[in-house]
Amino acid sequence: MTDMTLAPALLPELLRTYRADVPLRLWDHGKWSDVEKFLALIGGGAVLNLCGRLRLWGSNDLFSGIVINVNVLPPTIHGGRVIVRAGADPSFNANCTVEQLVDGSFDHNELALCVLSTIDLSRIIPCDLEITVVAPIPPGASLGTSAALGVAIERAFLGNAHDSLKIAERALFAEKEVAGKNTGRQDHDAAANGSHCDVWTPAIMIEMTSLWEATVTSTPIGSNIASWLKNTVVTYLGSHDSSDIHQALMAELEGDSAAAEVKLTRIRQTAELARKALAEDSTELFSQACQALLDAQRGLSQALIGGRSHVLIETARHFDGVSCVPGAGGNGGSLISCFPSREQAEGFVSEAQKAGSYRFYEVEYPGLNHH
């Protein structure tokens, strides 16, 4: 398990504003094998994921992930006041004092405060902290928003050159041990790796023997697959609660551990298929890996791919696209699809708009700009 000694915030005396822009986890072959309860059952997990930043489809906005801005202000009350404002998700709004962060008397249901409590703020007591959270997509999109929030806070205070593995595990510790949430680790690793100052690929392979013992390996992406990824569409279907889906799946698998092991091993194997596709820079193998992930999700539980996702997957296929239902799946969340050309991606968006009221995003992947 990572060393959870309080890390001192990098706060030079004359600098009063700190910022981090952390990408979201997108493609996630091997998902569910990173959940602590399932790790023990299958003897270790493997997830290959890609992270990215979003903007509304067709807009000229800057691509962004979860953006944290920290303003250090003169003190107004003893011990410093902490205000967290999250316009994209008011449920992340929070406030307390620095003293409460230090002594643990803050509301542990507030994830942002749980993360802040892992940081040594002694250098800025009694200053006030005003923290704003801006997200390109609403929460509950199955893109690891909560994990990215935690990583973004750690990044803003500790610096973007800080070791990605430690940043990820600090954010994971805050979410799991301080906030008491049921979570895996892949979202944190993707967000931390993608926000590192010298990131050169959005793809990482996470191989773990336990929740706290993992090897994270950056995985190159060749020009063939990169050309498809440039034409990625994220279709936002609506918010959902991934924790509820976690609980429901655990209950569904509880009765037959042998069958659960087979299903989870099958989904873990899709990570190796995706890694092979990237190693060979084969769009055909990448398509097969995406289909294998969809099949394994359906095999794990019929509830993991909703009816609207199924229709959109078929629509994407009509335009030669391949798709992934990221995160926990279920109803709501998002669908990720990529296409051989921009024209085919636009054709998919146009056709999908006829089928329902969706919000569409395009993606910029860290490290792919040179392709």
Tab-separated table of C-alpha atoms in Angstrom, residues 150-370:
chain	number	residue	atom	x	y	z
A	150	GLY	CA	-9.270	13.335	-6.512
A	151	VAL	CA	-6.258	13.190	-8.830
A	152	ALA	CA	-6.819	16.806	-9.916
A	153	ILE	CA	-6.755	18.047	-6.317
A	154	GLU	CA	-3.570	16.084	-5.613
A	155	ARG	CA	-2.002	17.381	-8.838
A	156	ALA	CA	-2.923	21.014	-8.119
A	157	PHE	CA	-1.286	20.936	-4.695
A	158	LEU	CA	1.658	18.623	-5.348
A	159	GLY	CA	2.615	19.546	-8.908
A	160	ASN	CA	2.217	17.802	-12.265
A	161	ALA	CA	5.725	16.328	-12.168
A	162	HIS	CA	4.859	14.312	-9.063
A	163	ASP	CA	5.080	10.519	-9.483
A	164	SER	CA	1.903	9.303	-11.218
A	165	LEU	CA	1.656	6.014	-9.332
A	166	LYS	CA	1.821	7.787	-5.975
A	167	ILE	CA	-0.655	10.469	-7.066
A	168	ALA	CA	-3.103	7.752	-8.172
A	169	GLU	CA	-2.740	5.788	-4.939
A	170	ARG	CA	-3.136	8.904	-2.788
A	171	ALA	CA	-6.406	9.717	-4.588
A	172	LEU	CA	-7.498	6.069	-4.305
A	173	PHE	CA	-6.693	6.042	-0.587
A	174	ALA	CA	-8.812	9.168	-0.052
A	175	GLU	CA	-11.777	7.715	-1.955
A	176	LYS	CA	-11.637	4.207	-0.498
A	177	GLU	CA	-10.221	4.581	2.999
A	178	VAL	CA	-11.241	8.122	3.975
A	179	ALA	CA	-14.552	8.443	2.097
A	180	GLY	CA	-15.344	4.716	2.413
A	181	LYS	CA	-16.386	4.290	-1.247
A	182	ASN	CA	-16.373	0.954	-3.059
A	183	THR	CA	-13.998	1.514	-5.972
A	184	GLY	CA	-11.346	-0.061	-8.159
A	185	ARG	CA	-8.073	1.666	-9.076
A	186	GLN	CA	-7.976	1.929	-12.873
A	187	ASP	CA	-9.695	5.344	-13.045
A	188	HIS	CA	-7.116	6.881	-10.721
A	189	ASP	CA	-4.165	5.445	-12.635
A	190	ALA	CA	-5.508	6.674	-15.989
A	191	ALA	CA	-6.133	10.203	-14.694
A	192	ALA	CA	-2.769	10.436	-12.932
A	193	ASN	CA	-0.755	9.069	-15.863
A	194	GLY	CA	-2.496	11.303	-18.398
A	195	SER	CA	-1.896	14.429	-16.330
A	196	HIS	CA	1.837	13.840	-15.855
A	197	CYS	CA	3.971	16.647	-17.257
A	198	ASP	CA	5.791	14.436	-19.785
A	199	VAL	CA	3.027	12.007	-20.781
A	200	TRP	CA	3.648	10.623	-24.298
A	201	THR	CA	0.827	8.075	-24.660
A	202	PRO	CA	-2.736	7.951	-23.332
A	203	ALA	CA	-2.629	4.147	-23.019
A	204	ILE	CA	-1.485	2.279	-19.917
A	205	MET	CA	-1.605	-1.367	-18.869
A	206	ILE	CA	-2.390	-1.820	-15.171
A	207	GLU	CA	-1.528	-5.249	-13.811
A	208	MET	CA	-2.370	-5.814	-10.156
A	209	THR	CA	-2.102	-8.565	-7.586
A	210	SER	CA	-4.095	-6.516	-5.079
A	211	LEU	CA	-5.705	-3.090	-4.971
A	212	TRP	CA	-2.456	-1.614	-3.613
A	213	GLU	CA	0.096	-3.683	-5.538
A	214	ALA	CA	0.163	-2.769	-9.200
A	215	THR	CA	2.504	-2.307	-12.124
A	216	VAL	CA	1.562	0.448	-14.558
A	217	THR	CA	3.174	0.323	-18.010
A	218	SER	CA	2.824	2.992	-20.677
A	219	THR	CA	1.777	1.435	-23.989
A	220	PRO	CA	2.673	3.053	-27.334
A	221	ILE	CA	-0.032	3.689	-29.934
A	222	GLY	CA	0.906	3.364	-33.587
A	223	SER	CA	-0.287	5.525	-36.459
A	224	ASN	CA	-3.045	3.144	-37.663
A	225	ILE	CA	-4.950	3.012	-34.378
A	226	ALA	CA	-4.131	6.671	-33.691
A	227	SER	CA	-5.871	7.653	-36.933
A	228	TRP	CA	-9.058	5.957	-35.701
A	229	LEU	CA	-8.804	7.422	-32.208
A	230	LYS	CA	-8.644	10.919	-33.706
A	231	ASN	CA	-12.251	10.322	-34.779
A	232	THR	CA	-13.617	9.391	-31.363
A	233	VAL	CA	-17.173	10.270	-30.364
A	234	VAL	CA	-18.297	10.136	-26.734
A	235	THR	CA	-22.087	9.930	-26.543
A	236	TYR	CA	-23.421	10.996	-23.139
A	237	LEU	CA	-26.591	9.047	-22.326
A	238	GLY	CA	-27.347	10.499	-18.900
A	239	SER	CA	-26.117	10.319	-15.333
A	240	HIS	CA	-26.067	7.127	-13.287
A	241	ASP	CA	-24.648	5.881	-9.988
A	242	SER	CA	-21.806	3.441	-10.605
A	243	SER	CA	-21.695	2.483	-6.905
A	244	ASP	CA	-25.207	1.066	-7.195
A	245	ILE	CA	-24.148	-0.974	-10.241
A	246	HIS	CA	-21.099	-2.269	-8.335
A	247	GLN	CA	-23.305	-3.433	-5.486
A	248	ALA	CA	-25.859	-5.046	-7.788
A	249	LEU	CA	-23.180	-6.935	-9.739
A	250	MET	CA	-21.532	-8.204	-6.558
A	251	ALA	CA	-24.883	-9.471	-5.328
A	252	GLU	CA	-25.582	-11.114	-8.703
A	253	LEU	CA	-22.232	-12.962	-8.686
A	254	GLU	CA	-22.343	-13.899	-5.016
A	255	GLY	CA	-24.081	-17.233	-5.378
A	256	ASP	CA	-21.700	-19.072	-7.715
A	257	SER	CA	-18.017	-18.191	-7.298
A	258	ALA	CA	-16.872	-20.694	-9.948
A	259	ALA	CA	-19.101	-19.129	-12.613
A	260	ALA	CA	-18.088	-15.645	-11.460
A	261	GLU	CA	-14.411	-16.561	-11.827
A	262	VAL	CA	-14.942	-17.703	-15.425
A	263	LYS	CA	-16.846	-14.527	-16.330
A	264	LEU	CA	-14.330	-12.187	-14.696
A	265	THR	CA	-11.337	-14.010	-16.188
A	266	ARG	CA	-12.906	-13.610	-19.614
A	267	ILE	CA	-13.284	-9.863	-19.130
A	268	ARG	CA	-9.720	-9.576	-17.804
A	269	GLN	CA	-8.415	-11.285	-20.954
A	270	THR	CA	-9.751	-8.435	-23.097
A	271	ALA	CA	-6.975	-6.236	-21.663
A	272	GLU	CA	-4.346	-8.516	-23.187
A	273	LEU	CA	-6.246	-8.540	-26.501
A	274	ALA	CA	-6.225	-4.733	-26.531
A	275	ARG	CA	-2.525	-4.613	-25.643
A	276	LYS	CA	-1.765	-6.983	-28.529
A	277	ALA	CA	-3.776	-4.763	-30.888
A	278	LEU	CA	-1.745	-1.731	-29.839
A	279	ALA	CA	1.551	-3.642	-30.049
A	280	GLU	CA	0.765	-4.698	-33.627
A	281	ASP	CA	-0.919	-1.377	-34.468
A	282	SER	CA	-3.787	-3.362	-35.942
A	283	THR	CA	-7.196	-1.741	-36.233
A	284	GLU	CA	-8.646	-5.168	-36.993
A	285	LEU	CA	-7.344	-6.577	-33.696
A	286	PHE	CA	-8.495	-3.441	-31.875
A	287	SER	CA	-11.997	-3.969	-33.281
A	288	GLN	CA	-11.879	-7.591	-32.120
A	289	ALA	CA	-10.761	-6.505	-28.639
A	290	CYS	CA	-13.657	-4.040	-28.419
A	291	GLN	CA	-16.145	-6.713	-29.495
A	292	ALA	CA	-14.652	-9.161	-26.993
A	293	LEU	CA	-15.120	-6.574	-24.243
A	294	LEU	CA	-18.772	-6.023	-25.190
A	295	ASP	CA	-19.359	-9.793	-25.251
A	296	ALA	CA	-17.617	-10.254	-21.895
A	297	GLN	CA	-19.677	-7.441	-20.340
A	298	ARG	CA	-22.883	-9.065	-21.518
A	299	GLY	CA	-21.612	-12.393	-20.189
A	300	LEU	CA	-20.861	-10.838	-16.814
A	301	SER	CA	-24.373	-9.396	-16.511
A	302	GLN	CA	-27.094	-8.538	-18.999
A	303	ALA	CA	-27.674	-5.337	-17.016
A	304	LEU	CA	-24.285	-3.843	-17.943
A	305	ILE	CA	-25.200	-2.762	-21.494
A	306	GLY	CA	-28.479	-0.874	-21.725
A	307	GLY	CA	-30.876	-0.888	-24.649
A	308	ARG	CA	-29.911	2.567	-25.911
A	309	SER	CA	-26.235	1.618	-25.885
A	310	HIS	CA	-27.036	-1.495	-27.905
A	311	VAL	CA	-28.823	0.576	-30.575
A	312	LEU	CA	-25.968	3.102	-30.755
A	313	ILE	CA	-23.344	0.332	-31.013
A	314	GLU	CA	-25.179	-1.000	-34.068
A	315	THR	CA	-25.445	2.535	-35.503
A	316	ALA	CA	-21.690	2.988	-35.091
A	317	ARG	CA	-21.078	-0.338	-36.862
A	318	HIS	CA	-23.063	0.952	-39.823
A	319	PHE	CA	-20.347	3.629	-40.181
A	320	ASP	CA	-17.504	1.102	-39.639
A	321	GLY	CA	-17.068	2.265	-36.044
A	322	VAL	CA	-16.067	0.236	-32.984
A	323	SER	CA	-17.509	0.964	-29.565
A	324	CYS	CA	-16.951	0.522	-25.854
A	325	VAL	CA	-19.402	0.894	-22.960
A	326	PRO	CA	-17.012	2.403	-20.410
A	327	GLY	CA	-17.016	2.170	-16.646
A	328	ALA	CA	-19.750	0.335	-14.827
A	329	GLY	CA	-22.158	0.395	-17.776
A	330	GLY	CA	-25.868	-0.099	-17.152
A	331	ASN	CA	-28.461	2.502	-18.061
A	332	GLY	CA	-27.095	6.001	-18.469
A	333	GLY	CA	-23.389	6.691	-18.587
A	334	SER	CA	-21.700	7.019	-21.974
A	335	LEU	CA	-20.789	5.184	-25.151
A	336	ILE	CA	-17.374	5.628	-26.766
A	337	SER	CA	-16.976	4.985	-30.491
A	338	CYS	CA	-14.141	5.600	-32.943
A	339	PHE	CA	-14.181	5.601	-36.729
A	340	PRO	CA	-11.824	5.333	-39.728
A	341	SER	CA	-12.620	8.913	-40.819
A	342	ARG	CA	-14.129	12.164	-39.592
A	343	GLU	CA	-16.880	11.816	-42.195
A	344	GLN	CA	-17.962	8.471	-40.752
A	345	ALA	CA	-17.898	9.898	-37.231
A	346	GLU	CA	-20.100	12.787	-38.387
A	347	GLY	CA	-22.422	10.309	-40.079
A	348	PHE	CA	-22.790	8.435	-36.797
A	349	VAL	CA	-23.554	11.624	-34.848
A	350	SER	CA	-26.142	12.694	-37.443
A	351	GLU	CA	-27.851	9.288	-37.373
A	352	ALA	CA	-27.733	9.004	-33.568
A	353	GLN	CA	-29.348	12.422	-33.204
A	354	LYS	CA	-32.400	11.050	-35.002
A	355	ALA	CA	-32.716	8.204	-32.482
A	356	GLY	CA	-32.685	10.177	-29.259
A	357	SER	CA	-31.660	13.241	-27.316
A	358	TYR	CA	-27.959	12.759	-26.650
A	359	ARG	CA	-24.957	14.965	-26.060
A	360	PHE	CA	-21.856	14.310	-28.164
A	361	TYR	CA	-18.203	15.055	-27.454
A	362	GLU	CA	-14.958	14.768	-29.354
A	363	VAL	CA	-11.714	13.684	-27.712
A	364	GLU	CA	-8.092	14.774	-27.563
A	365	TYR	CA	-5.746	12.073	-26.297
A	366	PRO	CA	-2.542	13.084	-24.456
A	367	GLY	CA	0.540	12.257	-26.483
A	368	LEU	CA	-1.230	11.559	-29.803
A	369	ASN	CA	-0.791	15.054	-31.212
A	370	HIS	CA	2.377	14.063	-33.058
